[in-house]
Amino acid sequence: DTGYRPAARSATVWEPGDGAADADTLLPGAIAPVGSPAVAGPAGASLVRSSGVMAVGTLASRLSGLLRTLVQSAALGAVTLSEAYNNANTLPNVVYNLVLGGILTSVIVPLLVNAAKRDRARSEAYDQRMFTLITFSLLAITVVATLAAAPIVYLYKGAISGPTLHVMIIFAYFCIPQIFFYGVSSLAGAILNSRGSFAAPMWTPVVNNVVVIAVLGLFMAIAGLHVSPSTITSGQIELLGLGTTLGIVAQTAALLPSLRRVGFRWRPRFDFRRAEVAEIWRMASWMFCYIVGTQVAFLVTTRVANTAGVRAAAAHISYGAGITPYTYGWQLFQMPYAVVGISVITALLPRMSAHAAERRLSLLRDDFSTGVRLSSVIVVPAAYVLAVLGPALGVILLAHGATSLTSGRYMGEVFALFCLGLLPYMFFQLQLRVFYSLHDSRTPALIGALTMVVNVLANLIALAVVPPGQIVAFLGVGFGLANLAGAALAWRMLSQRLGGLDGWFICRSLVRMHAAAIPAVIFAVVVAVAVGGSHGFLPAIASVIVGGGGAAAIYVLCCRLFRVAEITDLLRTVTGRFRR
């Protein structure tokens, strides 16, 4: 027994909007639950199965993305040409996230779910109007952003100049049209998720990655491994730019059959309802404020990273120390988070939205608790073991072709420092989804202001006091601190809204998971030091295989010893799949 009892509240009628959390948590005649259901209960088991299906697709997508990063590193290196390409290829995501990205992923799914619950007969028309409104908005935004490609590049370039800047601008004209296809792909995924179909959005990025890998391979065959912004030809720029954009086009097209299978066939409808648009605006306006905050932080981060790269080159540092190690470190960091965190969050979001719409906030609290504990059982050991083995992984994955051993090791160090913030990042992302399921986008925007300030201050301090060759590595520390601050504030505010967050159960589980992880991390450190893990390709492989494999086995055994119930659910699911 946690001692928790819900406070008495008068029943209020639930209406979509920011007041949803103040509604009565119980249905008529229901009895308030005491404590929290075990993860092994029906909801937990269902979540494990649902997120397990998505985790397989996510794993395939991330592995293909990892291969793409490996090939890209080999083809473009870690210095000037890679800086130009990575900066330009990041811009579509920046613009897309700024105007629609977070709205599509975190606002539209709850609206689609609630529309279906309110009136299933009319939900199809609602989906059609939503698809029409957002698609034509995306088209207009893409045209404007493409015309403004050069000013956008100048906003993010930092200290980059000369041929690198020139090539970056040309790449941007090819890459920015990706905005439209990112948006349509995300919208299609939102519709599929709202209709209970999760697999396709997790698998289709594989198509994107395969196309880009083929393009990068063709580029290496044509141009070789020693191309710079001063020597690259216009045809080679066109190959990289158009080929990269072709990848997201193929990913979007691959979702269309799944939409047809769930019964969605788009027919443009322009009979927009004022109430529907107002509901989107009510949620999206605050979401937009939150996204602006995150993008301001990313703008500062990008300018700091680009300036760090220029300073490192001026100091004759032998490895790339600009936006490229930051980009690759971030992509590697997304691998463990995506396989566990995104899969669980995606499975939870429709369920949380449904529980909020049904005024069952006690179940919403249970969803959060279950999601946190199921994610943490993997995230906790992964964060610390990957932080130890990060430099070795950088050597194994990235030190090939045009990328030197020292550049690969440095990118692994950036990844390692990112990993230290994996747990607060996962917490914060799940907390945000709870707010969105309650139709509350105001609170995340206010919390986002805090995270932006922490992130920006940390990055500017790093630029001012850290040596040029280590600035980008410390950007990962700033990222972790910002998410820790955001998660702490979000916990307090969510706890007030939901009458508690199963804090005792979550803390007890986290303490046991950390206790089980300590021997595993010590083993990984001993192995990495003994074999000199990041000082050569073979030692790196040895440290990852022996250190990582041994750490995983030790962690599982210690989880059994410390009675970590969540590991049992995951192992039962995995072994059950193999038996079938």
Coordinates of C-alpha atoms in Angstrom, one line a residue:
D1 CA 0.0 0.0 0.0
T2 CA 1.5 3.4 -1.0
G3 CA -0.7 5.3 1.4
Y4 CA -2.2 7.2 -1.6
R5 CA -5.9 8.1 -1.5
P6 CA -7.4 10.4 -4.1
A7 CA -8.6 13.7 -2.8
A8 CA -12.4 14.3 -2.9
R9 CA -13.4 16.4 -5.9
S10 CA -16.7 17.4 -7.3
A11 CA -17.6 15.7 -10.6
T12 CA -17.1 18.0 -13.6
V13 CA -18.0 17.5 -17.2
W14 CA -15.0 16.7 -19.3
E15 CA -14.6 18.9 -22.3
P16 CA -11.7 18.9 -24.8
G17 CA -9.3 21.6 -23.7
D18 CA -6.8 22.4 -21.0
G19 CA -9.1 21.7 -18.2
A20 CA -9.4 18.0 -18.8
A21 CA -7.2 17.1 -15.9
D22 CA -9.6 18.7 -13.5
A23 CA -12.4 16.3 -14.4
D24 CA -13.5 13.5 -12.1
T25 CA -11.2 10.5 -12.4
L26 CA -13.8 7.8 -11.8
L27 CA -16.8 6.5 -13.6
P28 CA -20.1 6.3 -11.6
G29 CA -20.0 3.6 -9.0
A30 CA -16.3 3.0 -9.4
I31 CA -14.0 2.5 -6.4
A32 CA -10.7 4.3 -6.2
P33 CA -7.8 1.9 -6.6
V34 CA -5.2 1.8 -3.9
G35 CA -1.6 1.7 -5.1
S36 CA -0.7 0.5 -8.5
P37 CA -1.4 -2.6 -10.5
A38 CA 1.6 -4.8 -11.1
V39 CA 3.2 -4.5 -14.5
A40 CA 2.4 -8.2 -15.1
G41 CA -1.3 -7.4 -15.1
P42 CA -3.4 -7.3 -18.3
A43 CA -2.5 -3.7 -19.1
G44 CA 1.2 -4.2 -18.6
A45 CA 1.2 -7.5 -20.6
S46 CA -0.7 -5.8 -23.4
L47 CA 1.7 -2.9 -23.4
V48 CA 4.6 -5.3 -23.6
R49 CA 3.1 -7.1 -26.5
S50 CA 2.1 -3.9 -28.4
S51 CA 5.4 -2.2 -27.8
G52 CA 7.2 -5.4 -28.6
V53 CA 5.7 -5.5 -32.1
M54 CA 6.7 -1.9 -32.6
A55 CA 10.1 -2.5 -31.1
V56 CA 10.9 -5.0 -33.8
G57 CA 10.0 -2.6 -36.5
T58 CA 11.8 0.2 -34.7
L59 CA 14.9 -1.9 -34.3
A60 CA 14.9 -2.7 -38.0
S61 CA 14.5 1.0 -38.8
R62 CA 17.3 2.0 -36.3
L63 CA 19.6 -0.7 -37.5
S64 CA 19.2 0.4 -41.1
G65 CA 19.6 4.0 -39.9
L66 CA 22.8 3.0 -38.1
L67 CA 24.1 1.4 -41.3
R68 CA 23.2 4.6 -43.1
T69 CA 25.2 6.6 -40.6
L70 CA 28.1 4.3 -41.0
V71 CA 28.1 4.6 -44.8
Q72 CA 27.6 8.3 -44.6
S73 CA 30.6 8.6 -42.3
A74 CA 32.7 6.6 -44.6
A75 CA 31.6 8.5 -47.7
L76 CA 31.8 12.1 -46.3
G77 CA 34.2 12.0 -43.4
A78 CA 33.9 14.1 -40.3
V79 CA 35.1 17.5 -41.5
T80 CA 34.1 20.2 -44.0
L81 CA 32.0 18.2 -46.6
S82 CA 30.2 16.4 -43.9
E83 CA 29.6 19.7 -42.1
A84 CA 27.9 21.1 -45.2
Y85 CA 25.8 18.0 -45.8
N86 CA 24.7 17.5 -42.2
N87 CA 23.8 21.1 -41.7
A88 CA 21.7 21.2 -44.9
N89 CA 20.0 17.9 -44.2
T90 CA 19.1 19.0 -40.7
L91 CA 17.2 22.1 -41.9
P92 CA 14.1 20.3 -43.2
N93 CA 13.6 18.7 -39.8
V94 CA 14.2 22.1 -38.1
V95 CA 11.5 23.9 -40.2
Y96 CA 9.1 20.9 -40.1
N97 CA 9.4 20.6 -36.3
L98 CA 9.0 24.3 -35.9
V99 CA 5.8 24.6 -37.7
L100 CA 4.0 21.2 -37.6
G101 CA 6.2 18.4 -36.3
G102 CA 5.2 18.3 -32.6
I103 CA 1.6 19.2 -33.4
L104 CA 1.3 16.1 -35.7
T105 CA 2.9 13.7 -33.4
S106 CA 1.4 14.8 -30.0
V107 CA -1.8 16.8 -30.8
I108 CA -3.4 15.1 -33.8
V109 CA -3.4 11.5 -32.3
P110 CA -5.5 12.5 -29.3
L111 CA -7.9 14.5 -31.5
L112 CA -8.3 11.6 -33.9
V113 CA -8.9 9.2 -31.0
N114 CA -11.5 11.5 -29.3
A115 CA -13.3 12.2 -32.6
A116 CA -13.7 8.4 -33.1
K117 CA -15.0 8.0 -29.6
R118 CA -17.5 10.9 -29.8
D119 CA -19.0 9.9 -33.2
R120 CA -17.6 7.0 -35.1
A121 CA -19.8 7.6 -38.1
R122 CA -18.4 11.1 -38.5
S123 CA -14.8 10.4 -37.6
E124 CA -14.0 9.4 -41.2
A125 CA -15.0 12.9 -42.4
Y126 CA -13.0 14.4 -39.6
D127 CA -9.9 12.5 -40.7
Q128 CA -10.4 13.6 -44.3
R129 CA -10.7 17.3 -43.3
M130 CA -7.7 17.0 -41.0
F131 CA -5.6 15.4 -43.8
T132 CA -6.6 18.1 -46.3
L133 CA -5.9 21.0 -43.9
I134 CA -2.5 19.8 -42.9
T135 CA -1.4 18.6 -46.4
F136 CA -2.1 21.9 -48.0
S137 CA -0.5 23.8 -45.1
L138 CA 2.6 21.6 -45.5
L139 CA 2.7 22.4 -49.2
A140 CA 2.6 26.2 -48.6
I141 CA 5.2 26.0 -45.9
T142 CA 7.6 23.9 -48.0
V143 CA 7.4 26.4 -50.9
V144 CA 8.1 29.3 -48.7
A145 CA 11.0 27.6 -46.8
T146 CA 12.6 26.5 -50.1
L147 CA 12.6 30.0 -51.4
A148 CA 14.2 31.1 -48.1
A149 CA 16.9 28.4 -48.1
A150 CA 19.8 30.8 -48.2
P151 CA 18.7 33.0 -45.3
I152 CA 17.9 29.9 -43.2
V153 CA 21.4 28.6 -43.8
Y154 CA 22.9 31.9 -42.7
L155 CA 20.9 31.7 -39.5
Y156 CA 22.4 28.4 -38.5
K157 CA 25.9 28.5 -40.0
G158 CA 27.8 29.9 -37.0
A159 CA 31.4 30.7 -38.0
I160 CA 31.3 28.5 -41.2
S161 CA 32.3 30.4 -44.4
G162 CA 33.9 30.0 -47.8
P163 CA 33.4 26.9 -50.0
T164 CA 31.7 25.0 -47.1
L165 CA 29.0 27.6 -46.8
H166 CA 28.5 27.7 -50.6
V167 CA 28.0 24.0 -50.8
M168 CA 25.8 24.0 -47.7
I169 CA 23.4 26.5 -49.4
I170 CA 23.2 24.4 -52.5
F171 CA 22.5 21.3 -50.5
A172 CA 19.7 23.2 -48.6
Y173 CA 17.8 23.9 -51.8
F174 CA 17.7 20.1 -52.5
C175 CA 16.9 19.1 -49.0
I176 CA 14.4 21.6 -47.7
P177 CA 11.5 20.1 -49.9
Q178 CA 11.7 17.1 -47.6
I179 CA 9.5 19.1 -45.2
F180 CA 6.4 18.2 -47.2
F181 CA 7.1 14.5 -47.2
Y182 CA 8.1 14.4 -43.5
G183 CA 4.8 16.0 -42.7
V184 CA 2.6 13.7 -44.8
S185 CA 4.5 10.7 -43.5
S186 CA 3.9 11.8 -39.9
L187 CA 0.3 12.6 -40.5
A188 CA -0.3 9.1 -42.1
G189 CA 1.4 7.6 -39.1
A190 CA -0.9 9.5 -36.7
I191 CA -4.0 8.2 -38.6
L192 CA -2.6 4.7 -38.5
N193 CA -1.9 4.9 -34.8
S194 CA -5.3 6.3 -34.0
R195 CA -6.8 3.2 -35.8
G196 CA -4.7 0.8 -33.9
S197 CA -2.1 0.1 -36.6
F198 CA 1.4 0.6 -35.3
A199 CA 3.7 -1.5 -37.4
A200 CA 4.0 0.4 -40.7
P201 CA 5.2 3.7 -39.3
M202 CA 7.9 1.8 -37.5
W203 CA 9.0 -0.1 -40.6
T204 CA 8.9 2.4 -43.5
P205 CA 12.0 4.3 -42.4
V206 CA 13.9 1.2 -43.6
V207 CA 12.9 2.1 -47.1
N208 CA 14.3 5.7 -46.7
N209 CA 17.5 4.4 -45.3
V210 CA 18.0 1.8 -48.0
V211 CA 17.6 4.5 -50.7
V212 CA 20.0 6.8 -49.0
I213 CA 22.6 4.0 -48.4
A214 CA 22.4 3.2 -52.2
V215 CA 22.9 6.9 -53.0
L216 CA 25.9 7.2 -50.7
G217 CA 27.4 4.0 -52.1
L218 CA 27.1 5.4 -55.6
F219 CA 28.6 8.7 -54.5
M220 CA 31.7 6.8 -53.1
A221 CA 32.0 4.8 -56.3
I222 CA 31.9 8.0 -58.4
A223 CA 33.8 10.5 -56.2
G224 CA 36.1 8.4 -54.0
L225 CA 36.9 9.1 -50.4
H226 CA 38.8 12.4 -50.6
V227 CA 36.2 14.9 -51.7
S228 CA 35.9 18.4 -50.1
P229 CA 33.7 21.4 -50.6
S230 CA 36.4 22.8 -52.9
T231 CA 36.6 19.8 -55.2
I232 CA 33.0 18.4 -55.2
T233 CA 31.2 18.8 -58.6
S234 CA 27.7 20.0 -59.3
G235 CA 26.7 16.6 -60.4
Q236 CA 27.9 15.0 -57.2
I237 CA 26.0 17.6 -55.1
E238 CA 22.9 16.9 -57.1
L239 CA 23.3 13.1 -56.5
L240 CA 23.6 13.6 -52.8
G241 CA 20.8 16.2 -52.5
L242 CA 18.2 14.6 -54.8
G243 CA 19.1 11.1 -53.5
T244 CA 18.6 12.1 -49.9
T245 CA 15.2 13.7 -50.7
L246 CA 14.2 10.6 -52.7
G247 CA 14.6 8.5 -49.5
I248 CA 11.8 10.3 -47.6
V249 CA 9.6 10.4 -50.7
A250 CA 9.9 6.6 -50.8
Q251 CA 9.2 6.3 -47.1
T252 CA 6.0 8.3 -47.5
A253 CA 4.8 6.3 -50.5
A254 CA 5.4 3.1 -48.5
L255 CA 2.7 4.1 -46.0
L256 CA -0.1 4.4 -48.5
P257 CA -0.9 0.7 -48.7
S258 CA -1.3 0.6 -44.9
L259 CA -3.7 3.5 -45.0
R260 CA -5.8 1.7 -47.5
R261 CA -5.8 -1.4 -45.4
V262 CA -7.2 0.4 -42.4
G263 CA -10.0 1.9 -44.6
F264 CA -8.6 5.4 -45.1
R265 CA -8.7 6.8 -48.6
W266 CA -8.0 10.5 -48.9
R267 CA -10.6 12.6 -50.6
P268 CA -9.8 16.3 -50.2
R269 CA -12.5 18.1 -48.2
F270 CA -12.5 21.8 -47.6
D271 CA -15.7 22.0 -45.4
F272 CA -13.6 22.8 -42.3
R273 CA -15.6 23.2 -39.1
R274 CA -14.9 26.2 -37.0
A275 CA -15.0 24.1 -33.8
E276 CA -12.5 21.6 -35.2
V277 CA -10.1 24.3 -36.3
A278 CA -10.5 26.1 -33.0
E279 CA -9.7 22.8 -31.1
I280 CA -6.6 22.4 -33.1
W281 CA -5.5 26.0 -32.5
R282 CA -6.2 25.8 -28.8
M283 CA -3.8 22.9 -28.5
A284 CA -1.4 23.8 -31.2
S285 CA -0.9 27.4 -30.1
W286 CA 0.8 26.3 -26.9
M287 CA 2.5 23.4 -28.6
F288 CA 3.9 25.9 -31.1
C289 CA 5.4 27.9 -28.2
Y290 CA 7.0 24.8 -26.8
I291 CA 8.5 23.9 -30.2
V292 CA 9.8 27.5 -30.7
G293 CA 11.6 27.1 -27.4
T294 CA 13.2 23.8 -28.4
Q295 CA 14.2 25.1 -31.8
V296 CA 15.7 28.2 -30.2
A297 CA 17.8 25.9 -28.1
F298 CA 18.7 23.8 -31.2
L299 CA 19.6 27.0 -33.1
V300 CA 22.1 27.9 -30.4
T301 CA 23.4 24.4 -30.3
T302 CA 24.0 24.3 -34.0
R303 CA 25.7 27.7 -34.1
V304 CA 27.9 26.6 -31.1
A305 CA 28.8 23.3 -32.8
N306 CA 29.6 24.9 -36.1
T307 CA 31.7 27.6 -34.4
A308 CA 33.5 24.8 -32.4
G309 CA 34.3 23.0 -35.6
V310 CA 35.9 26.2 -37.1
R311 CA 37.9 26.8 -34.0
A312 CA 39.1 23.2 -33.8
A313 CA 40.3 23.4 -37.4
A314 CA 42.1 26.7 -36.7
A315 CA 43.8 25.0 -33.8
H316 CA 44.9 22.2 -36.1
I317 CA 43.0 19.5 -34.2
S318 CA 43.1 16.3 -36.3
Y319 CA 39.6 15.1 -35.8
G320 CA 36.2 16.7 -36.8
A321 CA 34.8 18.6 -33.8
G322 CA 31.8 20.4 -35.3
I323 CA 28.2 19.6 -36.1
T324 CA 29.1 16.2 -37.6
P325 CA 30.1 14.5 -34.3
Y326 CA 27.1 16.1 -32.6
T327 CA 24.8 14.8 -35.4
Y328 CA 26.2 11.2 -35.3
G329 CA 26.3 11.2 -31.5
W330 CA 22.7 12.2 -31.4
Q331 CA 21.8 9.5 -34.0
L332 CA 23.5 6.8 -32.0
F333 CA 21.8 8.1 -28.9
Q334 CA 18.4 7.7 -30.5
M335 CA 19.0 4.0 -31.1
P336 CA 18.5 2.8 -27.5
Y337 CA 15.8 5.4 -26.8
A338 CA 13.8 4.6 -30.0
V339 CA 13.8 0.8 -29.5
V340 CA 12.5 1.1 -26.0
G341 CA 11.1 4.5 -25.3
I342 CA 9.5 5.4 -28.6
S343 CA 7.9 1.9 -28.9
V344 CA 6.4 2.2 -25.4
I345 CA 5.3 5.8 -25.9
T346 CA 3.6 5.1 -29.2
A347 CA 1.7 2.2 -27.7
L348 CA 0.7 4.2 -24.7
L349 CA -0.5 7.4 -26.5
P350 CA -3.8 6.2 -27.9
R351 CA -4.6 4.4 -24.7
M352 CA -3.8 7.4 -22.6
S353 CA -5.9 9.6 -24.9
A354 CA -8.8 7.2 -24.5
H355 CA -8.5 7.1 -20.7
A356 CA -8.4 10.9 -20.6
A357 CA -11.5 11.1 -22.9
E358 CA -13.3 8.6 -20.6
R359 CA -12.4 10.6 -17.5
R360 CA -10.5 7.7 -16.1
L361 CA -7.4 9.5 -14.8
S362 CA -6.6 6.7 -12.4
L363 CA -5.9 4.5 -15.4
L364 CA -4.0 7.3 -17.0
R365 CA -1.8 7.4 -14.0
D366 CA -1.3 3.6 -14.2
D367 CA -0.4 3.9 -17.9
F368 CA 2.3 6.4 -17.0
S369 CA 3.7 4.2 -14.2
T370 CA 3.7 1.1 -16.3
G371 CA 5.3 2.9 -19.2
V372 CA 8.1 4.4 -17.1
R373 CA 9.0 1.1 -15.4
L374 CA 8.9 -1.0 -18.6
S375 CA 11.1 1.5 -20.4
S376 CA 13.5 2.0 -17.5
V377 CA 14.3 -1.7 -17.1
I378 CA 16.2 -1.4 -20.4
V379 CA 17.1 2.3 -20.3
V380 CA 18.8 2.3 -16.9
P381 CA 21.6 -0.3 -17.8
A382 CA 21.8 0.9 -21.4
A383 CA 22.5 4.5 -20.4
Y384 CA 25.5 3.6 -18.2
V385 CA 27.0 0.7 -20.1
L386 CA 26.8 2.6 -23.4
A387 CA 28.4 5.6 -21.7
V388 CA 31.4 3.3 -20.9
L389 CA 31.5 1.7 -24.3
G390 CA 30.7 4.8 -26.3
P391 CA 34.2 5.5 -27.6
A392 CA 34.7 1.9 -28.6
L393 CA 31.4 1.9 -30.5
G394 CA 32.4 5.1 -32.2
V395 CA 35.6 3.4 -33.5
I396 CA 33.7 0.2 -34.6
L397 CA 30.9 2.0 -36.4
L398 CA 32.3 5.3 -37.7
A399 CA 36.1 5.0 -38.1
H400 CA 36.0 3.8 -41.8
G401 CA 36.6 5.3 -45.2
A402 CA 37.0 9.0 -45.0
T403 CA 36.7 9.1 -41.2
S404 CA 39.8 8.6 -39.1
L405 CA 40.2 6.6 -35.9
T406 CA 40.5 9.7 -33.8
S407 CA 37.3 11.2 -35.4
G408 CA 35.5 7.9 -34.8
R409 CA 36.6 7.8 -31.1
Y410 CA 35.6 11.4 -30.6
M411 CA 32.1 10.8 -32.0
G412 CA 31.8 7.9 -29.6
E413 CA 32.7 10.2 -26.7
V414 CA 29.9 12.6 -27.8
F415 CA 27.5 9.6 -27.9
A416 CA 28.7 8.5 -24.4
L417 CA 27.9 11.9 -22.8
F418 CA 24.5 11.9 -24.5
C419 CA 23.8 8.5 -23.0
L420 CA 24.2 9.9 -19.5
G421 CA 21.0 11.8 -20.1
L422 CA 19.0 8.9 -21.5
L423 CA 16.9 8.2 -18.4
P424 CA 15.7 11.9 -17.8
Y425 CA 15.1 12.2 -21.6
M426 CA 12.8 9.2 -21.6
F427 CA 11.0 10.4 -18.5
F428 CA 10.4 13.8 -19.9
Q429 CA 9.1 12.5 -23.2
L430 CA 6.6 10.2 -21.6
Q431 CA 5.5 13.0 -19.2
L432 CA 4.9 15.3 -22.2
R433 CA 2.6 12.7 -23.8
V434 CA 0.6 12.5 -20.6
F435 CA 0.0 16.3 -20.8
Y436 CA -1.0 16.0 -24.5
S437 CA -3.4 13.2 -23.8
L438 CA -5.1 15.5 -21.4
H439 CA -5.3 18.1 -24.2
D440 CA -3.0 20.3 -22.2
S441 CA -0.3 21.8 -24.4
R442 CA 0.1 24.9 -22.2
T443 CA 2.0 23.2 -19.4
P444 CA 4.6 21.6 -21.7
A445 CA 5.2 25.0 -23.3
L446 CA 5.9 26.5 -19.9
I447 CA 8.2 23.6 -18.9
G448 CA 9.9 23.8 -22.3
A449 CA 10.9 27.4 -21.5
L450 CA 12.9 26.1 -18.5
T451 CA 14.6 23.4 -20.5
M452 CA 15.5 25.9 -23.3
V453 CA 17.1 28.3 -20.8
V454 CA 19.1 25.5 -19.1
N455 CA 20.2 24.1 -22.5
V456 CA 21.2 27.4 -24.0
L457 CA 23.1 28.5 -20.9
A458 CA 25.0 25.2 -20.7
N459 CA 25.9 25.4 -24.4
L460 CA 27.1 29.0 -24.2
I461 CA 29.2 28.2 -21.1
A462 CA 30.8 25.3 -23.0
L463 CA 31.6 27.6 -25.9
A464 CA 33.2 30.1 -23.5
V465 CA 35.3 27.8 -21.2
V466 CA 35.8 24.4 -22.8
P467 CA 38.7 23.8 -25.2
P468 CA 37.7 23.8 -28.9
G469 CA 38.2 20.1 -29.4
Q470 CA 35.8 19.2 -26.5
I471 CA 33.0 21.7 -26.9
V472 CA 30.7 19.5 -28.9
A473 CA 31.1 16.6 -26.4
F474 CA 29.9 18.9 -23.6
L475 CA 26.8 19.8 -25.6
G476 CA 25.5 16.3 -24.7
V477 CA 25.9 17.2 -21.0
G478 CA 23.8 20.4 -21.5
F479 CA 21.2 18.3 -23.2
G480 CA 21.0 15.9 -20.3
L481 CA 20.8 18.7 -17.7
A482 CA 18.0 20.4 -19.6
N483 CA 16.0 17.2 -19.7
L484 CA 16.6 16.5 -16.0
A485 CA 15.3 20.0 -15.1
G486 CA 12.3 19.5 -17.4
A487 CA 11.5 16.0 -16.0
A488 CA 11.7 17.3 -12.4
L489 CA 9.3 20.1 -13.0
A490 CA 6.9 18.0 -15.1
W491 CA 6.8 15.4 -12.3
R492 CA 5.7 17.9 -9.8
M493 CA 3.0 19.4 -12.1
L494 CA 1.7 16.1 -13.3
S495 CA 1.6 14.7 -9.7
Q496 CA -0.7 17.6 -8.7
R497 CA -2.9 17.1 -11.8
L498 CA -3.4 13.3 -11.3
G499 CA -3.3 13.1 -7.6
G500 CA 0.1 11.3 -7.6
L501 CA 2.2 9.4 -10.1
D502 CA 2.8 6.1 -8.3
G503 CA 6.0 7.7 -7.1
W504 CA 6.7 4.9 -4.5
F505 CA 6.4 2.1 -7.1
I506 CA 8.5 4.0 -9.7
C507 CA 11.2 4.9 -7.2
R508 CA 11.4 1.4 -5.7
S509 CA 11.7 -0.1 -9.2
L510 CA 14.4 2.5 -10.2
V511 CA 16.4 1.8 -7.1
R512 CA 16.4 -1.9 -7.7
M513 CA 17.3 -1.4 -11.4
H514 CA 20.2 0.9 -10.5
A515 CA 21.4 -1.6 -7.9
A516 CA 21.3 -4.3 -10.5
A517 CA 23.1 -2.1 -13.0
I518 CA 26.1 -1.2 -10.8
P519 CA 27.9 -4.6 -11.0
A520 CA 27.2 -4.6 -14.8
V521 CA 28.8 -1.2 -15.3
I522 CA 31.8 -2.0 -13.1
F523 CA 32.4 -5.1 -15.3
A524 CA 32.1 -3.0 -18.5
V525 CA 34.6 -0.4 -17.1
V526 CA 37.2 -3.1 -16.1
V527 CA 37.0 -4.8 -19.6
A528 CA 37.3 -1.4 -21.4
V529 CA 40.3 -0.4 -19.4
A530 CA 42.0 -3.8 -19.7
V531 CA 41.8 -4.1 -23.5
G532 CA 42.2 -0.4 -24.3
G533 CA 38.8 -0.4 -26.0
S534 CA 39.0 2.8 -28.1
H535 CA 42.6 2.6 -29.3
G536 CA 42.1 0.3 -32.2
F537 CA 39.5 -1.6 -34.1
L538 CA 40.1 -5.1 -32.6
P539 CA 40.4 -3.8 -29.0
A540 CA 37.1 -1.9 -29.5
I541 CA 35.4 -5.0 -30.8
A542 CA 36.7 -7.0 -27.8
S543 CA 35.5 -4.4 -25.3
V544 CA 32.0 -4.2 -26.8
I545 CA 31.5 -7.9 -27.1
V546 CA 33.0 -9.0 -23.8
G547 CA 32.2 -5.9 -21.8
G548 CA 28.7 -5.4 -23.3
G549 CA 27.7 -9.0 -23.3
G550 CA 29.0 -9.7 -19.9
A551 CA 27.3 -6.6 -18.5
A552 CA 24.0 -7.6 -20.0
A553 CA 24.2 -11.1 -18.4
I554 CA 25.2 -9.7 -15.0
Y555 CA 22.4 -7.2 -15.1
V556 CA 19.7 -9.8 -15.8
L557 CA 21.1 -12.0 -13.0
C558 CA 21.1 -9.1 -10.6
C559 CA 17.6 -8.1 -11.6
R560 CA 16.5 -11.6 -10.6
L561 CA 18.4 -11.3 -7.4
F562 CA 16.8 -7.9 -6.6
R563 CA 13.4 -9.0 -7.7
V564 CA 12.9 -6.5 -10.5
A565 CA 9.5 -7.6 -11.7
E566 CA 9.7 -5.7 -15.0
I567 CA 12.6 -7.8 -16.4
T568 CA 10.4 -10.9 -15.9
D569 CA 7.7 -9.5 -18.2
L570 CA 10.2 -8.6 -20.9
L571 CA 12.0 -11.9 -20.7
R572 CA 8.7 -13.8 -20.8
T573 CA 7.6 -11.9 -23.9
V574 CA 10.9 -12.5 -25.7
T575 CA 11.1 -16.2 -24.9
G576 CA 7.4 -16.6 -25.8
R577 CA 8.1 -15.1 -29.3
F578 CA 11.0 -17.5 -29.8
R579 CA 8.9 -20.5 -28.8
R580 CA 6.2 -19.5 -31.3

